[in-house]
PDB file of C-alpha atoms in Angstrom:
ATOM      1  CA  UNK A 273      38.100  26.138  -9.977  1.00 65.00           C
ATOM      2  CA  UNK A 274      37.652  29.539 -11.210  1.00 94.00           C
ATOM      3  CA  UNK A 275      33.494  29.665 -10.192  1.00 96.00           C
ATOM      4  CA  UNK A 276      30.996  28.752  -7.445  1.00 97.00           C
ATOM      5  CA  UNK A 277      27.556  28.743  -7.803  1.00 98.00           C
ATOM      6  CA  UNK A 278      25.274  28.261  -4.993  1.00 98.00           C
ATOM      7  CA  UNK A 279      21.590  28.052  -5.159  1.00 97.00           C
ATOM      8  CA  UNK A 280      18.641  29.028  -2.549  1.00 96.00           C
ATOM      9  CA  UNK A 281      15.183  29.136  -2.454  1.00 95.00           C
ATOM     10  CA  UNK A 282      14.195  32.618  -0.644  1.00 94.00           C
ATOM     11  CA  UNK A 283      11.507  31.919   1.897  1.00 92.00           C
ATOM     12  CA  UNK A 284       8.459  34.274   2.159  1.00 88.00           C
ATOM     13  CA  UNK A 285       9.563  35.566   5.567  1.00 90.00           C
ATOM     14  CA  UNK A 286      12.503  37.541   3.776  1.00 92.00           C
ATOM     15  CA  UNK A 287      10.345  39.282   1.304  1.00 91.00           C
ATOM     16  CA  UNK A 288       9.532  42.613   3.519  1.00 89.00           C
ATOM     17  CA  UNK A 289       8.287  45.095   1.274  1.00 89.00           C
ATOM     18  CA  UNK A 290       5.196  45.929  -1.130  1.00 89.00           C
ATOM     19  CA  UNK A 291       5.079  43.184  -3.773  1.00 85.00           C
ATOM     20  CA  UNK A 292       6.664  40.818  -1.806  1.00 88.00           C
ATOM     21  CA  UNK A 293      10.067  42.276  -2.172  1.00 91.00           C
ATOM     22  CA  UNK A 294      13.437  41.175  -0.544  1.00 95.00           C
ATOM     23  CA  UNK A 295      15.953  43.720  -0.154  1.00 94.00           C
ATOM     24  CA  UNK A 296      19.316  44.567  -1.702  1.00 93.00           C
ATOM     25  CA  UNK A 297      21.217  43.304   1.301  1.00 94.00           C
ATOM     26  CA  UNK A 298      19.874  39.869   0.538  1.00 96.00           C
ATOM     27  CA  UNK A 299      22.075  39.183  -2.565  1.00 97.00           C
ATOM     28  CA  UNK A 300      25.087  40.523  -1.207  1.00 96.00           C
ATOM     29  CA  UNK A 301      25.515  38.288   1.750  1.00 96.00           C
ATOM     30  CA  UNK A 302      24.733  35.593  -0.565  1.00 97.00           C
ATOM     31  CA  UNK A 303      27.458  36.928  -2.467  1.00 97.00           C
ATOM     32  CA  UNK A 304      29.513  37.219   0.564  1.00 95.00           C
ATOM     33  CA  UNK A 305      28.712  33.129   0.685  1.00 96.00           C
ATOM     34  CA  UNK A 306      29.761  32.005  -2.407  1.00 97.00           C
ATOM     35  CA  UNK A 307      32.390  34.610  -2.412  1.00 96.00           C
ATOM     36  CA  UNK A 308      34.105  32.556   0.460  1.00 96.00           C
ATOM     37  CA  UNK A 309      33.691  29.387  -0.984  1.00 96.00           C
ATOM     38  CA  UNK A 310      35.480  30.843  -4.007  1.00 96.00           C
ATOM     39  CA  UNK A 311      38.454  32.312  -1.943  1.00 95.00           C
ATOM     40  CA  UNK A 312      38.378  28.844  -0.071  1.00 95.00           C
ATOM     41  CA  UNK A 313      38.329  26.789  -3.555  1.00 95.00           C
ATOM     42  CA  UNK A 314      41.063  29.085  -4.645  1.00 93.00           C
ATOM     43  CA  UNK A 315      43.572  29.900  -1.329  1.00 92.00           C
ATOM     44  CA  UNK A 316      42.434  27.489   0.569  1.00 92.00           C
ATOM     45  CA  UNK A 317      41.193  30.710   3.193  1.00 91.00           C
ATOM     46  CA  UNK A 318      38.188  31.830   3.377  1.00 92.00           C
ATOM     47  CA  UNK A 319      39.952  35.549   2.891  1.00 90.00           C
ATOM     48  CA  UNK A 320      38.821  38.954   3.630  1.00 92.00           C
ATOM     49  CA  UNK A 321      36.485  40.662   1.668  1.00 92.00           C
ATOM     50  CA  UNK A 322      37.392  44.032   1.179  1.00 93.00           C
ATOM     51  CA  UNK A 323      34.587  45.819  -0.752  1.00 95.00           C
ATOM     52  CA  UNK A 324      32.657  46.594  -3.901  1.00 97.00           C
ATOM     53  CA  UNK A 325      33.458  48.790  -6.233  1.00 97.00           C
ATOM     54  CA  UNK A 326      30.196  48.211  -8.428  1.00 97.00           C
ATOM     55  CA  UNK A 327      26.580  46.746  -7.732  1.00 98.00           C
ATOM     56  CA  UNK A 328      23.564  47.208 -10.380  1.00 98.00           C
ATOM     57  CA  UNK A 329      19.890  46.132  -8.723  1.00 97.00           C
ATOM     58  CA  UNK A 330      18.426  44.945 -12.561  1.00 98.00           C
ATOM     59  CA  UNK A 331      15.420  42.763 -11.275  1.00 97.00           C
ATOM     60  CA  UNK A 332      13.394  42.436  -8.555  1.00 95.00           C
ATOM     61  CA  UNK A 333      13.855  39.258  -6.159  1.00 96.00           C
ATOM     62  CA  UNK A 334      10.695  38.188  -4.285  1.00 94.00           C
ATOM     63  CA  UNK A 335       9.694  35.758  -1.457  1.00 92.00           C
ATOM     64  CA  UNK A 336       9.234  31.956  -3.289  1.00 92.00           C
ATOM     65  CA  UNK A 337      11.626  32.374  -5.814  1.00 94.00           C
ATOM     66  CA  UNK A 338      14.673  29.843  -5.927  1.00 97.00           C
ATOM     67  CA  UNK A 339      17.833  32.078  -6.421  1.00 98.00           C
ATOM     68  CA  UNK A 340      21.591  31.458  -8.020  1.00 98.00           C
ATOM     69  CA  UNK A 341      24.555  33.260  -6.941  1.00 98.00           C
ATOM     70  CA  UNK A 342      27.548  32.818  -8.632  1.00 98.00           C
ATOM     71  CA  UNK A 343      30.839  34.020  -7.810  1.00 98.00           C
ATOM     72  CA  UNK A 344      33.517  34.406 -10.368  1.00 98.00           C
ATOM     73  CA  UNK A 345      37.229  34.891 -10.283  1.00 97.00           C
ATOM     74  CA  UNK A 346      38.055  37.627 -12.823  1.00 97.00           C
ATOM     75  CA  UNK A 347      41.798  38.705 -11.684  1.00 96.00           C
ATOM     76  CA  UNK A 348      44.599  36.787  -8.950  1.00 94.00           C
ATOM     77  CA  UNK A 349      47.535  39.719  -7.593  1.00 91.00           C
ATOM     78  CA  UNK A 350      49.575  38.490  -5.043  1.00 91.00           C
ATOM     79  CA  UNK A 351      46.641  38.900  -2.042  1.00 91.00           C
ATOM     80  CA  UNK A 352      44.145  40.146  -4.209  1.00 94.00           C
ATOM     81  CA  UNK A 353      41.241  38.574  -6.110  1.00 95.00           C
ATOM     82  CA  UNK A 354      38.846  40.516  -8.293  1.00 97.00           C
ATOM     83  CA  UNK A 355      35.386  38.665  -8.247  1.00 97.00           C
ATOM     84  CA  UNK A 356      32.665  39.211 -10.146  1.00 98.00           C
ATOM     85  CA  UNK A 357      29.147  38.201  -9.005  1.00 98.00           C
ATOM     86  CA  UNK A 358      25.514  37.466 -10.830  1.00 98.00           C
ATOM     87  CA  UNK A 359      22.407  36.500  -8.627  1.00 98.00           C
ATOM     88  CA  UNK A 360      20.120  35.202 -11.139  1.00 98.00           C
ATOM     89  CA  UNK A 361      16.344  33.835 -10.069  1.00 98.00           C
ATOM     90  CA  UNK A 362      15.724  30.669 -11.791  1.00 98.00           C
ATOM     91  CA  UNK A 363      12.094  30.022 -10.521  1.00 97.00           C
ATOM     92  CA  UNK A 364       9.763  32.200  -9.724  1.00 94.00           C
ATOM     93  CA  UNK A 365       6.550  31.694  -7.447  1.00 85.00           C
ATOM     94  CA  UNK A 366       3.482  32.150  -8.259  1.00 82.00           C
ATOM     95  CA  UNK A 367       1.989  34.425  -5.487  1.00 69.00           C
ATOM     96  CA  UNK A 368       1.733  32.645  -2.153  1.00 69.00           C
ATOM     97  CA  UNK A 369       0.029  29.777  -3.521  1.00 75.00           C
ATOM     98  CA  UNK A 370       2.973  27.624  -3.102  1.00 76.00           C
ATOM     99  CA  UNK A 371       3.286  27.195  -7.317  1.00 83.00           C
ATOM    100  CA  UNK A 372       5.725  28.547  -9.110  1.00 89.00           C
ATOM    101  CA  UNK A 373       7.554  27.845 -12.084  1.00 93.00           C
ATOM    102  CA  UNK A 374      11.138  27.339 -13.621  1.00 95.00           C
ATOM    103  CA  UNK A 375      12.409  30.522 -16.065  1.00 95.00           C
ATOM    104  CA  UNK A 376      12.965  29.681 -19.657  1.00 96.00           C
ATOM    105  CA  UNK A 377      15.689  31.528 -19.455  1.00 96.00           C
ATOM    106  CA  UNK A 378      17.201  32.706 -15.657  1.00 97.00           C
ATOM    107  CA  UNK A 379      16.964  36.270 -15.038  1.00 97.00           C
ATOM    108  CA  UNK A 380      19.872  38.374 -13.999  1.00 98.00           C
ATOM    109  CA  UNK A 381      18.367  40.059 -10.734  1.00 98.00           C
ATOM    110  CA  UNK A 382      21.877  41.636  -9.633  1.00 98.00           C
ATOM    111  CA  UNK A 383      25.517  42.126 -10.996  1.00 98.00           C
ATOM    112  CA  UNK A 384      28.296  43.294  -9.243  1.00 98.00           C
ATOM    113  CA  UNK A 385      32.094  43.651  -8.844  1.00 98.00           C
ATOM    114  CA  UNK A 386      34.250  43.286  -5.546  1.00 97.00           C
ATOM    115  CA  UNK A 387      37.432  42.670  -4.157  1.00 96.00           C
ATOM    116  CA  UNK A 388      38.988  39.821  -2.102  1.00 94.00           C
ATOM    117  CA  UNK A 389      42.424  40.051   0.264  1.00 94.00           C
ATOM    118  CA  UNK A 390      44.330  36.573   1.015  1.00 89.00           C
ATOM    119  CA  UNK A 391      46.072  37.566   4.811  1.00 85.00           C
ATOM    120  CA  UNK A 392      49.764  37.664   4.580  1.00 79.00           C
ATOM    121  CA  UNK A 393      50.740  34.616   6.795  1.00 73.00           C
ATOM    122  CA  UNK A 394      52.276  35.069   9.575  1.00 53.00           C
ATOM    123  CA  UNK A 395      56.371  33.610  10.137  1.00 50.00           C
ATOM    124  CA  UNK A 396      56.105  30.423  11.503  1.00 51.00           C
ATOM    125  CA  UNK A 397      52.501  29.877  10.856  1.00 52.00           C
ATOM    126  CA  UNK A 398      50.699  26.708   9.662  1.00 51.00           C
TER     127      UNK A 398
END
């Protein structure tokens, strides 16, 4: 497996600016998530993430939407792992009426880039 998606709905209570925002910090530990089931998928470790070296904020994400993250593996070194990541929001609510409605077509909210480490085992580990 080469991909994880996970999907979430994002509960009013994390929207907590103007226009019922959420905030950038929001997709990246859901990045951090399925970037761990990725590395455990793949290495069979959850691994260590060790940074990003690109993130683009293209949409806005708001409270009552139902989000996908996806995590995909781009390049394997020896303890590294190159991972590129999309959150996409698939519905969208309709104000806080408790409607909302699924995208046509999902929109790419945020894109980014990061990099994975596998921890050199140990001699005589298990």
């Amino acid at each position: 497996m080469s991909t994880a998606i996970h999907r979430r709905y994002v509960a009013f209570s994390d929207a907590h600016y103007a226009g019922n925002l959420v905030d950038g910090a929001f997709a990246l530990k859901l990045f951090g998530d399925v970037g761990t089931d990725l590395s455990i998928a793949i290495d069979g470790h959850e691994g260590l993430f060790a940074g990003y070296s690109s993130v683009e904020f293209l949409a806005p994400v708001r409270g009552g939407d139902v989000v996908e993250a996806e995590a995909r593996l781009v390049k394997k070194g020896n303890r590294s792992r190159t991972v590129d990541f999309e959150l996409r929001v698939v519905c969208r609510a309709a104000g806080e009426s408790g409607r909302s409605r699924v995208l046509d077509s999902p929109l790419l909210a945020v894109r980014a880039r990061g990099t994975a480490v596998i921890p050199h085992e140990e001699k005589g580990s298990s």
